[in-house]
Amino acid sequence: MTLALVIASVLLYLVATGMLAAALRVDPSSPADGWRVPSALALALHAATHIVAWTEVRGPDLHFFAALSLVGLGMAAMTTFVARRERVAALAIVALPLAAALLVAYRAYGHSMSMALDWQQQLHAALALLAYATLAVAALLAVTLWAQERALRRREFHGWRRALPPLIQLESLMFRTIAVGFALLTATLLTGVLFVQNLFAQHLVHKTVLSLLSWLAFGALLYGRRRYGWRGAKAVRWTLAAMALLVLAYFGSKAVLELILRSVV
């Protein structure tokens, strides 16, 4: 059953991507909304794949590829449902195929038994995945901002720029996304302190320290924006550096423990 769900979801993701690409070619500044229908269906099937898998392993599967797939699901959902209001539908060109690829990787790797998690630990994990997905979208916005600024400096007036909002609006959206992600990351760290035993145990210490460093970096960026008006290249560098720390904190440590050392946490 999960294979059928994965195939259907991936096909719908690809159909939505193709429809969006065609709509952007016709009208980059205001593409038609038809692509959102297959995208929404793909998201629903993507979520259903995880729900079915959880019933098979009798609990949330939050191992490496499962967590990556859930983050991809979150990114695709945000770019699908927020893009219309913020005029950043072009981001879905990246987010939808990425979600499809991560879902395939999860299916190929298979389900893994997770440790029994009570509701507090499940809340902590859910907040963490939401924070990662939100800040990953912020990083995608940062790369887009960098590319747009670079094109302007070089006086390169590519058609893709018409699919994006003005620089100031794009930058504002990036910082608002970072603020939401920072709040979620703060809640993640707080629930970790409250609900996770031995937060600085050997198998968690790297994750904890790197997550704190990422939280400090995102906090410093928001403070610098508010106090000193940080923007442009400096904001992009801080965003990507903080996101790199966050990726290393969770997925880097999980890759070492679960894929390299073949250890299950």
GROMACS .gro file of N, CA and C in nm, residues 24-88:
model
  195
   24LEU      N    1   0.452   2.962  -1.512
   24LEU     CA    2   0.551   3.069  -1.496
   24LEU      C    3   0.602   3.119  -1.630
   25ARG      N    4   0.609   3.031  -1.729
   25ARG     CA    5   0.650   3.075  -1.863
   25ARG      C    6   0.545   3.167  -1.925
   26VAL      N    7   0.419   3.138  -1.898
   26VAL     CA    8   0.312   3.220  -1.954
   26VAL      C    9   0.304   3.356  -1.884
   27ASP      N   10   0.308   3.353  -1.751
   27ASP     CA   11   0.296   3.477  -1.674
   27ASP      C   12   0.381   3.464  -1.546
   28PRO      N   13   0.508   3.502  -1.552
   28PRO     CA   14   0.596   3.484  -1.436
   28PRO      C   15   0.550   3.558  -1.311
   29SER      N   16   0.491   3.674  -1.328
   29SER     CA   17   0.453   3.755  -1.211
   29SER      C   18   0.326   3.706  -1.143
   30SER      N   19   0.241   3.637  -1.217
   30SER     CA   20   0.115   3.590  -1.158
   30SER      C   21   0.073   3.459  -1.226
   31PRO      N   22   0.143   3.350  -1.195
   31PRO     CA   23   0.112   3.223  -1.262
   31PRO      C   24  -0.024   3.169  -1.221
   32ALA      N   25  -0.086   3.093  -1.310
   32ALA     CA   26  -0.215   3.032  -1.281
   32ALA      C   27  -0.202   2.936  -1.163
   33ASP      N   28  -0.313   2.918  -1.092
   33ASP     CA   29  -0.311   2.840  -0.968
   33ASP      C   30  -0.341   2.692  -0.986
   34GLY      N   31  -0.358   2.646  -1.108
   34GLY     CA   32  -0.397   2.507  -1.128
   34GLY      C   33  -0.302   2.405  -1.068
   35TRP      N   34  -0.174   2.438  -1.059
   35TRP     CA   35  -0.074   2.345  -1.007
   35TRP      C   36  -0.097   2.311  -0.860
   36ARG      N   37  -0.167   2.397  -0.789
   36ARG     CA   38  -0.185   2.375  -0.645
   36ARG      C   39  -0.274   2.253  -0.617
   37VAL      N   40  -0.361   2.217  -0.710
   37VAL     CA   41  -0.449   2.101  -0.688
   37VAL      C   42  -0.367   1.971  -0.683
   38PRO      N   43  -0.287   1.940  -0.787
   38PRO     CA   44  -0.205   1.818  -0.776
   38PRO      C   45  -0.103   1.826  -0.663
   39SER      N   46  -0.055   1.946  -0.634
   39SER     CA   47   0.040   1.960  -0.524
   39SER      C   48  -0.026   1.926  -0.391
   40ALA      N   49  -0.147   1.976  -0.368
   40ALA     CA   50  -0.219   1.946  -0.243
   40ALA      C   51  -0.246   1.796  -0.231
   41LEU      N   52  -0.284   1.733  -0.342
   41LEU     CA   53  -0.307   1.587  -0.340
   41LEU      C   54  -0.177   1.512  -0.311
   42ALA      N   55  -0.068   1.558  -0.369
   42ALA     CA   56   0.062   1.495  -0.344
   42ALA      C   57   0.100   1.507  -0.197
   43LEU      N   58   0.074   1.622  -0.139
   43LEU     CA   59   0.104   1.644   0.003
   43LEU      C   60   0.022   1.549   0.090
   44ALA      N   61  -0.106   1.534   0.056
   44ALA     CA   62  -0.192   1.446   0.135
   44ALA      C   63  -0.144   1.301   0.127
   45LEU      N   64  -0.105   1.256   0.008
   45LEU     CA   65  -0.056   1.119  -0.008
   45LEU      C   66   0.080   1.101   0.059
   46HIS      N   67   0.162   1.204   0.053
   46HIS     CA   68   0.292   1.202   0.121
   46HIS      C   69   0.272   1.182   0.271
   47ALA      N   70   0.182   1.261   0.328
   47ALA     CA   71   0.152   1.247   0.472
   47ALA      C   72   0.094   1.110   0.502
   48ALA      N   73   0.007   1.061   0.414
   48ALA     CA   74  -0.055   0.930   0.436
   48ALA      C   75   0.049   0.819   0.436
   49THR      N   76   0.153   0.834   0.354
   49THR     CA   77   0.260   0.734   0.352
   49THR      C   78   0.324   0.720   0.489
   50HIS      N   79   0.351   0.833   0.554
   50HIS     CA   80   0.411   0.828   0.686
   50HIS      C   81   0.314   0.771   0.790
   51ILE      N   82   0.188   0.808   0.779
   51ILE     CA   83   0.090   0.758   0.875
   51ILE      C   84   0.078   0.606   0.865
   52VAL      N   85   0.072   0.555   0.743
   52VAL     CA   86   0.065   0.410   0.724
   52VAL      C   87   0.190   0.343   0.779
   53ALA      N   88   0.305   0.404   0.752
   53ALA     CA   89   0.432   0.347   0.802
   53ALA      C   90   0.433   0.344   0.955
   54TRP      N   91   0.380   0.447   1.016
   54TRP     CA   92   0.378   0.452   1.163
   54TRP      C   93   0.291   0.340   1.220
   55THR      N   94   0.182   0.308   1.150
   55THR     CA   95   0.098   0.197   1.200
   55THR      C   96   0.172   0.064   1.187
   56GLU      N   97   0.260   0.054   1.086
   56GLU     CA   98   0.334  -0.070   1.066
   56GLU      C   99   0.441  -0.090   1.174
   57VAL      N  100   0.504   0.020   1.215
   57VAL     CA  101   0.611   0.008   1.315
   57VAL      C  102   0.560   0.045   1.455
   58ARG      N  103   0.430   0.071   1.463
   58ARG     CA  104   0.365   0.100   1.592
   58ARG      C  105   0.428   0.220   1.665
   59GLY      N  106   0.444   0.326   1.591
   59GLY     CA  107   0.498   0.448   1.650
   59GLY      C  108   0.561   0.534   1.543
   60PRO      N  109   0.587   0.661   1.574
   60PRO     CA  110   0.649   0.752   1.476
   60PRO      C  111   0.786   0.703   1.433
   61ASP      N  112   0.808   0.697   1.302
   61ASP     CA  113   0.938   0.662   1.247
   61ASP      C  114   1.010   0.794   1.220
   62LEU      N  115   1.111   0.823   1.300
   62LEU     CA  116   1.181   0.952   1.291
   62LEU      C  117   1.329   0.933   1.262
   63HIS      N  118   1.362   0.825   1.193
   63HIS     CA  119   1.500   0.803   1.159
   63HIS      C  120   1.540   0.891   1.040
   64PHE      N  121   1.665   0.877   0.997
   64PHE     CA  122   1.727   0.974   0.906
   64PHE      C  123   1.640   1.007   0.784
   65PHE      N  124   1.610   0.908   0.702
   65PHE     CA  125   1.535   0.936   0.579
   65PHE      C  126   1.389   0.971   0.608
   66ALA      N  127   1.334   0.915   0.715
   66ALA     CA  128   1.197   0.951   0.752
   66ALA      C  129   1.189   1.098   0.791
   67ALA      N  130   1.286   1.142   0.872
   67ALA     CA  131   1.288   1.283   0.914
   67ALA      C  132   1.310   1.375   0.795
   68LEU      N  133   1.402   1.336   0.705
   68LEU     CA  134   1.423   1.417   0.584
   68LEU      C  135   1.295   1.428   0.502
   69SER      N  136   1.225   1.317   0.488
   69SER     CA  137   1.101   1.317   0.410
   69SER      C  138   0.997   1.410   0.473
   70LEU      N  139   0.988   1.409   0.606
   70LEU     CA  140   0.893   1.496   0.674
   70LEU      C  141   0.930   1.643   0.658
   71VAL      N  142   1.058   1.674   0.662
   71VAL     CA  143   1.101   1.812   0.638
   71VAL      C  144   1.068   1.853   0.495
   72GLY      N  145   1.091   1.763   0.399
   72GLY     CA  146   1.054   1.792   0.261
   72GLY      C  147   0.905   1.816   0.247
   73LEU      N  148   0.826   1.737   0.319
   73LEU     CA  149   0.680   1.756   0.319
   73LEU      C  150   0.645   1.894   0.371
   74GLY      N  151   0.708   1.935   0.479
   74GLY     CA  152   0.681   2.068   0.535
   74GLY      C  153   0.719   2.180   0.440
   75MET      N  154   0.834   2.167   0.375
   75MET     CA  155   0.877   2.270   0.279
   75MET      C  156   0.780   2.279   0.162
   76ALA      N  157   0.737   2.163   0.110
   76ALA     CA  158   0.643   2.163  -0.002
   76ALA      C  159   0.509   2.223   0.038
   77ALA      N  160   0.465   2.193   0.160
   77ALA     CA  161   0.338   2.248   0.206
   77ALA      C  162   0.345   2.400   0.220
   78MET      N  163   0.455   2.448   0.275
   78MET     CA  164   0.469   2.594   0.292
   78MET      C  165   0.475   2.667   0.159
   79THR      N  166   0.551   2.613   0.065
   79THR     CA  167   0.561   2.681  -0.064
   79THR      C  168   0.432   2.668  -0.145
   80THR      N  169   0.353   2.565  -0.118
   80THR     CA  170   0.226   2.549  -0.189
   80THR      C  171   0.120   2.645  -0.136
   81PHE      N  172   0.107   2.654  -0.005
   81PHE     CA  173  -0.004   2.729   0.052
   81PHE      C  174   0.029   2.874   0.086
   82VAL      N  175   0.157   2.907   0.103
   82VAL     CA  176   0.195   3.045   0.134
   82VAL      C  177   0.234   3.121   0.009
   83ALA      N  178   0.275   3.047  -0.094
   83ALA     CA  179   0.332   3.110  -0.213
   83ALA      C  180   0.235   3.207  -0.281
   84ARG      N  181   0.108   3.175  -0.279
   84ARG     CA  182   0.011   3.260  -0.351
   84ARG      C  183   0.006   3.399  -0.292
   85ARG      N  184   0.003   3.407  -0.161
   85ARG     CA  185  -0.009   3.537  -0.096
   85ARG      C  186   0.121   3.617  -0.106
   86GLU      N  187   0.235   3.548  -0.103
   86GLU     CA  188   0.363   3.616  -0.098
   86GLU      C  189   0.431   3.628  -0.234
   87ARG      N  190   0.370   3.573  -0.338
   87ARG     CA  191   0.424   3.580  -0.474
   87ARG      C  192   0.563   3.516  -0.483
   88VAL      N  193   0.575   3.401  -0.424
   88VAL     CA  194   0.701   3.326  -0.434
   88VAL      C  195   0.671   3.182  -0.479
   0.00000   0.00000   0.00000
